[in-house]
PDB file of C-alpha atoms in Angstrom:
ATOM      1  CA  UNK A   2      34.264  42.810  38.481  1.00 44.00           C
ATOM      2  CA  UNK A   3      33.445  43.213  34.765  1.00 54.00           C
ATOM      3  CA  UNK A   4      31.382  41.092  32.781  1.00 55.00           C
ATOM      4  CA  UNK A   5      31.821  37.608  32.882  1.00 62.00           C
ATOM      5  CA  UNK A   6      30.866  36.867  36.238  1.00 72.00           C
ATOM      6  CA  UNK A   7      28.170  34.198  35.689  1.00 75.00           C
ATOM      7  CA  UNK A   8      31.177  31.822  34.522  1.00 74.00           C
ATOM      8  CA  UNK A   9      33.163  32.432  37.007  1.00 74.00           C
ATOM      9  CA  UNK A  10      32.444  29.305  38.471  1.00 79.00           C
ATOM     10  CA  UNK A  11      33.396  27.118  35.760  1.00 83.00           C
ATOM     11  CA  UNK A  12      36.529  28.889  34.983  1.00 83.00           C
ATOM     12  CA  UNK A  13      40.057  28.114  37.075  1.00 85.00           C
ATOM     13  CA  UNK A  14      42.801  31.080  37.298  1.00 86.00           C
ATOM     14  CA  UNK A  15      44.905  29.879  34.144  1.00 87.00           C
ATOM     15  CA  UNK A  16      41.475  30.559  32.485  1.00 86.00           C
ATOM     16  CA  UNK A  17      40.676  33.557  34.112  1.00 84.00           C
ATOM     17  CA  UNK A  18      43.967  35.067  33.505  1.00 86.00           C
ATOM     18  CA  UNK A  19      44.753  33.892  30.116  1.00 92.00           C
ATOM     19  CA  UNK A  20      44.476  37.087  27.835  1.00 92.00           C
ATOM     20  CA  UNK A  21      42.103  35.280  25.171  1.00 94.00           C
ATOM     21  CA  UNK A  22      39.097  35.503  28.332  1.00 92.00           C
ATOM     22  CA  UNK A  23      40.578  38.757  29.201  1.00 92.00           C
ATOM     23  CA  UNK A  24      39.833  40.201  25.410  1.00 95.00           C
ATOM     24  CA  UNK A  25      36.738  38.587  25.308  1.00 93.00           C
ATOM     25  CA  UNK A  26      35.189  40.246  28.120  1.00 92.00           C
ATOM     26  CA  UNK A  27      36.606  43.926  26.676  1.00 95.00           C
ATOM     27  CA  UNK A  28      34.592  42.856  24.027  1.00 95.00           C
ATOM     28  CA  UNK A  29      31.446  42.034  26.060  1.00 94.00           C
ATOM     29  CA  UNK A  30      31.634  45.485  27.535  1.00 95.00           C
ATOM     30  CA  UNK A  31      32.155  46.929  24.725  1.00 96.00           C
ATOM     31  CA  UNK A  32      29.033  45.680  22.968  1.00 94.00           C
ATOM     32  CA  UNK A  33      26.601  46.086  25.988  1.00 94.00           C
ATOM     33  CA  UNK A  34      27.632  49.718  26.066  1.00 95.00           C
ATOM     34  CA  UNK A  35      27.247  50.003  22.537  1.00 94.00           C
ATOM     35  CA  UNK A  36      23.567  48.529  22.090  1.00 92.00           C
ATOM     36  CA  UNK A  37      22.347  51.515  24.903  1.00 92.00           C
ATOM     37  CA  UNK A  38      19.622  53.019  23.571  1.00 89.00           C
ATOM     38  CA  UNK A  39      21.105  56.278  24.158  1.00 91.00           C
ATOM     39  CA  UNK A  40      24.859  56.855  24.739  1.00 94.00           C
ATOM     40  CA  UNK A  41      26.592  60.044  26.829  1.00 95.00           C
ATOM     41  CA  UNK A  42      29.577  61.410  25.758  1.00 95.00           C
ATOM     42  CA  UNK A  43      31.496  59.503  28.364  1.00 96.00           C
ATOM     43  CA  UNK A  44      29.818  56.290  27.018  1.00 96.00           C
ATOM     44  CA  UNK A  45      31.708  57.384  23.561  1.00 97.00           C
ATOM     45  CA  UNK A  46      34.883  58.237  25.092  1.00 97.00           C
ATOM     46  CA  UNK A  47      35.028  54.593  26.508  1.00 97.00           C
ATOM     47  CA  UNK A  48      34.133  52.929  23.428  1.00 97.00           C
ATOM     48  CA  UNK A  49      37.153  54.288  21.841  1.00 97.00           C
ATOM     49  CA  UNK A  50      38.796  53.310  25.453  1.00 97.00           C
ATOM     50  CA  UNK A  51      37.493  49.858  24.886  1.00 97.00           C
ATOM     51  CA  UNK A  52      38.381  49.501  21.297  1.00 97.00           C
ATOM     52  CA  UNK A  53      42.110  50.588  21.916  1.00 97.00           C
ATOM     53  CA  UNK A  54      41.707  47.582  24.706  1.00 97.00           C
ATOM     54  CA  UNK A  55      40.528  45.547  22.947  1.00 97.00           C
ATOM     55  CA  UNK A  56      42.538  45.475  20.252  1.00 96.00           C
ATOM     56  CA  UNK A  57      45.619  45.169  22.317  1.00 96.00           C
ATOM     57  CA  UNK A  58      44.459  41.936  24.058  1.00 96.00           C
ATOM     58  CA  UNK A  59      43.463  40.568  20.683  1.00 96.00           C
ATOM     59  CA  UNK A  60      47.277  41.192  19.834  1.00 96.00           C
ATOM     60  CA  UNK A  61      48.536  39.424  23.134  1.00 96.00           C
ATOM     61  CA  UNK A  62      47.023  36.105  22.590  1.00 96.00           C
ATOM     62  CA  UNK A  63      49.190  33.798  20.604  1.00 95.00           C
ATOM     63  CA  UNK A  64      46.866  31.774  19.174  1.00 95.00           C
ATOM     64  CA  UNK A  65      45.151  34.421  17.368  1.00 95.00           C
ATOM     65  CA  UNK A  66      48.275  35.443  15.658  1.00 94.00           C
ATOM     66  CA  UNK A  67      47.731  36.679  11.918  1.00 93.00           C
ATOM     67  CA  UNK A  68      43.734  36.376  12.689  1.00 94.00           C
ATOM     68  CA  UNK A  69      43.113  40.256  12.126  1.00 93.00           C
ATOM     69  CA  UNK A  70      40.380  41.028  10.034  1.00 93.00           C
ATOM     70  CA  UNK A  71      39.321  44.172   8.624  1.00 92.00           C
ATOM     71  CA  UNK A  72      36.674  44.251  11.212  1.00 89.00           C
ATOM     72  CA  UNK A  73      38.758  45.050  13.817  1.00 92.00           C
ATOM     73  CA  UNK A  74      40.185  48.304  11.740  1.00 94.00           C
ATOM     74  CA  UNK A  75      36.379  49.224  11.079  1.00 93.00           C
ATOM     75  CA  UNK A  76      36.070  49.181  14.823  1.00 94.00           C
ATOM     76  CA  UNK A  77      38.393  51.590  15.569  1.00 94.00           C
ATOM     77  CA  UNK A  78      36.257  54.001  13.545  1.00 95.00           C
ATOM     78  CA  UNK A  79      33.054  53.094  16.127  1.00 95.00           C
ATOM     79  CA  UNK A  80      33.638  55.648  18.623  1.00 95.00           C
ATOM     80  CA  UNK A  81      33.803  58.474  15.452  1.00 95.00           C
ATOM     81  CA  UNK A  82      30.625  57.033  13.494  1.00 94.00           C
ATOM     82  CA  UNK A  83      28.795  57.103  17.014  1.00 94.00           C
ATOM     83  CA  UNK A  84      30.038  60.791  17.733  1.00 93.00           C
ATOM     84  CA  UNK A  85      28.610  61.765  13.804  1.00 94.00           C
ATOM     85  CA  UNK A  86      25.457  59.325  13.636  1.00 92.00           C
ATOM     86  CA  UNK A  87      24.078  58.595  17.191  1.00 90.00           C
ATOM     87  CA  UNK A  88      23.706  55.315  18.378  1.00 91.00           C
ATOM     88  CA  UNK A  89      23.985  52.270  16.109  1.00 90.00           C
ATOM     89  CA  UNK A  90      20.714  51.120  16.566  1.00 85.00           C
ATOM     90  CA  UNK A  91      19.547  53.676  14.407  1.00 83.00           C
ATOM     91  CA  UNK A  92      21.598  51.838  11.327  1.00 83.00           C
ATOM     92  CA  UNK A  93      22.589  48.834  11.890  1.00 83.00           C
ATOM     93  CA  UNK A  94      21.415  45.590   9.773  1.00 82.00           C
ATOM     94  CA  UNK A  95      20.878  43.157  12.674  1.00 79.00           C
ATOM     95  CA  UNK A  96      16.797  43.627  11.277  1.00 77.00           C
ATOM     96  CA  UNK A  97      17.575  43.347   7.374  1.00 82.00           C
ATOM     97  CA  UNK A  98      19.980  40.121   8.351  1.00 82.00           C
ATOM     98  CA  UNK A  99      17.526  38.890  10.505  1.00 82.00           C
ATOM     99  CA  UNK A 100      14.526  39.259   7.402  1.00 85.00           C
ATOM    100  CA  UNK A 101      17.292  36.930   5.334  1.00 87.00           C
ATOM    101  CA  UNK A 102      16.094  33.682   7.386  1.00 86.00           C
ATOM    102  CA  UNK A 103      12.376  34.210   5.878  1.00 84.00           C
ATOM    103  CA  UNK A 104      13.704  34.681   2.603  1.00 86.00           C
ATOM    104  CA  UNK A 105      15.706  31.694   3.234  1.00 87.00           C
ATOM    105  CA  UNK A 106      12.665  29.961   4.509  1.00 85.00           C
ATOM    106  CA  UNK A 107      10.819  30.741   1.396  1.00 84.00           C
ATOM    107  CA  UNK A 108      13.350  29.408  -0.936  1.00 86.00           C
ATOM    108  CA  UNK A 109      14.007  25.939   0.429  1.00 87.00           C
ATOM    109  CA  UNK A 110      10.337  25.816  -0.025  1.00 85.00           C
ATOM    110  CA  UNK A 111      10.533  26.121  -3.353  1.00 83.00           C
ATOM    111  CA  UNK A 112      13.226  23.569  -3.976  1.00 79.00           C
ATOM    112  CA  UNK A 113      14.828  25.706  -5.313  1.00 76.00           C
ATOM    113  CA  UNK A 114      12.821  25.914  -8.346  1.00 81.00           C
ATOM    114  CA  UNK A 115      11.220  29.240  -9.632  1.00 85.00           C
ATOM    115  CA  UNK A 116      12.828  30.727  -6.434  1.00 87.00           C
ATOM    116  CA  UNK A 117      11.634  34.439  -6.491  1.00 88.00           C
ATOM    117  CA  UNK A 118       7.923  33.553  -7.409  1.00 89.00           C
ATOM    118  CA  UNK A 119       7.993  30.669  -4.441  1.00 87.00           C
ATOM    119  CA  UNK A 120       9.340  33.450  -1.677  1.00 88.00           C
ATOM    120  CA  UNK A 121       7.075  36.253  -3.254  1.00 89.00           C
ATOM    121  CA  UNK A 122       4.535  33.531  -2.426  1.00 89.00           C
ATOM    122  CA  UNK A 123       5.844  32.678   0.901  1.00 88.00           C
ATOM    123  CA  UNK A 124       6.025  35.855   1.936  1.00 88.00           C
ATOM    124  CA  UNK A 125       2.603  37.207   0.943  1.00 91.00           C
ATOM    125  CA  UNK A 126       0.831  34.086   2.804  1.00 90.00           C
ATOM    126  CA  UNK A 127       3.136  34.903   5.818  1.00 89.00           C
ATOM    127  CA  UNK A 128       2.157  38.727   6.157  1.00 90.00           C
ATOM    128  CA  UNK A 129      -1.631  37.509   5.310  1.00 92.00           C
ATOM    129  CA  UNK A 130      -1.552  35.845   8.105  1.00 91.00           C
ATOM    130  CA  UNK A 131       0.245  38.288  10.303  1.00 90.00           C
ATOM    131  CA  UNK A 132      -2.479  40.490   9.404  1.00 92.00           C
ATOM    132  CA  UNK A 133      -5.341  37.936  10.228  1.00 90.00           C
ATOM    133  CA  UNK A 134      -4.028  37.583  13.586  1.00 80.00           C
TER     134      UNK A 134
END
Protein backbone atom coordinates (compact mmCIF):
# COMPACT_ATOMS: atom_id res chain seq x y z
CA UNK A 1 0.00 0.00 0.00
CA UNK A 2 1.31 3.51 -0.78
CA UNK A 3 1.27 6.34 1.39
CA UNK A 4 -1.66 7.21 3.11
CA UNK A 5 -2.05 4.42 5.31
CA UNK A 6 -2.28 6.16 8.71
CA UNK A 7 -5.85 7.48 7.46
CA UNK A 8 -6.98 4.64 6.39
CA UNK A 9 -9.08 4.30 9.20
CA UNK A 10 -11.00 7.35 8.91
CA UNK A 11 -11.56 7.05 5.28
CA UNK A 12 -14.67 4.74 3.73
CA UNK A 13 -14.20 3.21 0.01
CA UNK A 14 -16.04 6.19 -1.86
CA UNK A 15 -13.12 8.11 -0.19
CA UNK A 16 -10.55 5.82 -0.82
CA UNK A 17 -11.43 5.41 -4.36
CA UNK A 18 -12.38 8.82 -5.33
CA UNK A 19 -9.49 10.07 -7.68
CA UNK A 20 -9.00 13.49 -5.68
CA UNK A 21 -7.32 10.94 -2.56
CA UNK A 22 -5.91 8.92 -5.29
CA UNK A 23 -3.85 12.18 -6.75
CA UNK A 24 -3.08 13.25 -3.52
CA UNK A 25 -1.20 10.36 -2.44
CA UNK A 26 0.88 10.40 -6.09
CA UNK A 27 1.69 13.54 -4.78
CA UNK A 28 2.81 12.38 -1.30
CA UNK A 29 5.12 9.94 -2.99
CA UNK A 30 6.25 12.07 -5.09
CA UNK A 31 7.52 14.60 -2.57
CA UNK A 32 8.99 12.03 -0.03
CA UNK A 33 11.08 10.71 -2.89
CA UNK A 34 12.00 14.01 -3.86
CA UNK A 35 13.28 15.47 -0.38
CA UNK A 36 15.97 12.13 -0.32
CA UNK A 37 19.02 13.38 0.45
CA UNK A 38 20.47 11.62 -2.38
CA UNK A 39 18.44 10.30 -5.36
CA UNK A 40 19.48 7.10 -7.86
CA UNK A 41 18.75 7.23 -11.23
CA UNK A 42 15.74 5.03 -10.76
CA UNK A 43 14.55 7.52 -8.05
CA UNK A 44 14.62 10.14 -11.18
CA UNK A 45 13.04 7.93 -13.59
CA UNK A 46 10.00 7.66 -11.14
CA UNK A 47 9.70 11.19 -10.47
CA UNK A 48 9.01 11.80 -14.02
CA UNK A 49 6.76 8.42 -13.56
CA UNK A 50 5.04 10.19 -10.76
CA UNK A 51 4.67 13.53 -12.34
CA UNK A 52 3.03 12.02 -15.58
CA UNK A 53 0.65 10.35 -12.66
CA UNK A 54 0.08 12.80 -11.14
CA UNK A 55 -0.91 15.03 -13.45
CA UNK A 56 -3.37 12.68 -14.95
CA UNK A 57 -5.31 12.19 -11.66
CA UNK A 58 -5.28 15.93 -11.17
CA UNK A 59 -7.13 15.93 -14.67
CA UNK A 60 -9.70 13.14 -13.56
CA UNK A 61 -11.18 14.88 -10.66
CA UNK A 62 -14.06 17.09 -11.58
CA UNK A 63 -13.93 19.41 -9.10
CA UNK A 64 -10.59 20.60 -9.91
CA UNK A 65 -11.59 21.40 -13.38
CA UNK A 66 -9.82 24.65 -14.86
CA UNK A 67 -7.60 24.65 -11.43
CA UNK A 68 -4.19 24.14 -13.39
CA UNK A 69 -1.58 26.32 -12.44
CA UNK A 70 1.66 26.89 -13.90
CA UNK A 71 3.07 24.85 -11.15
CA UNK A 72 2.01 21.83 -12.37
CA UNK A 73 3.84 22.59 -15.98
CA UNK A 74 7.05 23.55 -13.85
CA UNK A 75 6.74 20.09 -12.43
CA UNK A 76 6.98 18.30 -15.34
CA UNK A 77 10.44 19.84 -15.77
CA UNK A 78 11.46 18.19 -12.02
CA UNK A 79 12.70 14.99 -13.17
CA UNK A 80 15.15 17.11 -15.92
CA UNK A 81 16.34 19.90 -13.30
CA UNK A 82 17.11 16.86 -10.87
CA UNK A 83 19.02 14.89 -13.72
CA UNK A 84 21.18 18.53 -14.44
CA UNK A 85 21.36 19.92 -10.70
CA UNK A 86 21.23 17.01 -8.13
CA UNK A 87 18.82 16.93 -5.58
CA UNK A 88 16.63 19.92 -4.73
CA UNK A 89 17.79 20.36 -1.46
CA UNK A 90 20.75 21.82 -2.74
CA UNK A 91 18.44 24.94 -4.17
CA UNK A 92 15.46 25.13 -3.00
CA UNK A 93 14.02 28.28 -0.89
CA UNK A 94 12.14 26.35 1.83
CA UNK A 95 15.28 28.19 4.19
CA UNK A 96 15.08 31.82 2.55
CA UNK A 97 10.97 31.47 2.92
CA UNK A 98 11.33 30.20 6.15
CA UNK A 99 13.92 33.50 7.22
CA UNK A 100 10.65 35.69 5.85
CA UNK A 101 8.69 34.91 9.28
CA UNK A 102 11.66 36.78 11.30
CA UNK A 103 11.59 39.50 9.00
CA UNK A 104 7.97 39.47 9.43
CA UNK A 105 8.43 39.28 13.12
CA UNK A 106 10.60 42.27 13.08
CA UNK A 107 8.27 44.45 11.23
CA UNK A 108 5.05 44.09 13.17
CA UNK A 109 7.36 45.15 15.86
CA UNK A 110 7.89 48.16 14.50
CA UNK A 111 4.32 49.07 13.76
CA UNK A 112 5.09 49.43 10.90
CA UNK A 113 6.92 52.55 11.34
CA UNK A 114 10.63 53.04 10.22
CA UNK A 115 10.32 49.32 9.14
CA UNK A 116 13.90 48.47 7.87
CA UNK A 117 15.72 50.20 10.89
CA UNK A 118 13.10 48.25 13.43
CA UNK A 119 14.00 44.60 11.67
CA UNK A 120 17.77 45.62 11.25
CA UNK A 121 17.22 46.06 15.00
CA UNK A 122 15.31 42.97 15.55
CA UNK A 123 17.47 41.03 13.89
CA UNK A 124 20.81 42.11 15.37
CA UNK A 125 19.33 41.57 19.10
CA UNK A 126 18.09 38.12 17.83
CA UNK A 127 21.58 36.83 16.45
CA UNK A 128 23.18 38.60 19.75
CA UNK A 129 21.51 36.44 21.52
CA UNK A 130 21.93 33.36 19.44
CA UNK A 131 25.45 34.00 19.93
CA UNK A 132 25.24 34.44 23.82
CA UNK A 133 23.70 31.17 24.09
Amino acid sequence: MRSGAILNPLLDETMRSHPAWRSWLCLVELFAIVVQFSLTLSDVERIDDLVLEHSALFDAVPEYNGLKRPKHHFLSHLATDIWRYGPPRGYWCFGFEGFNKVIKLGAERSNFKNETVSIMQYWSMRSACALQS
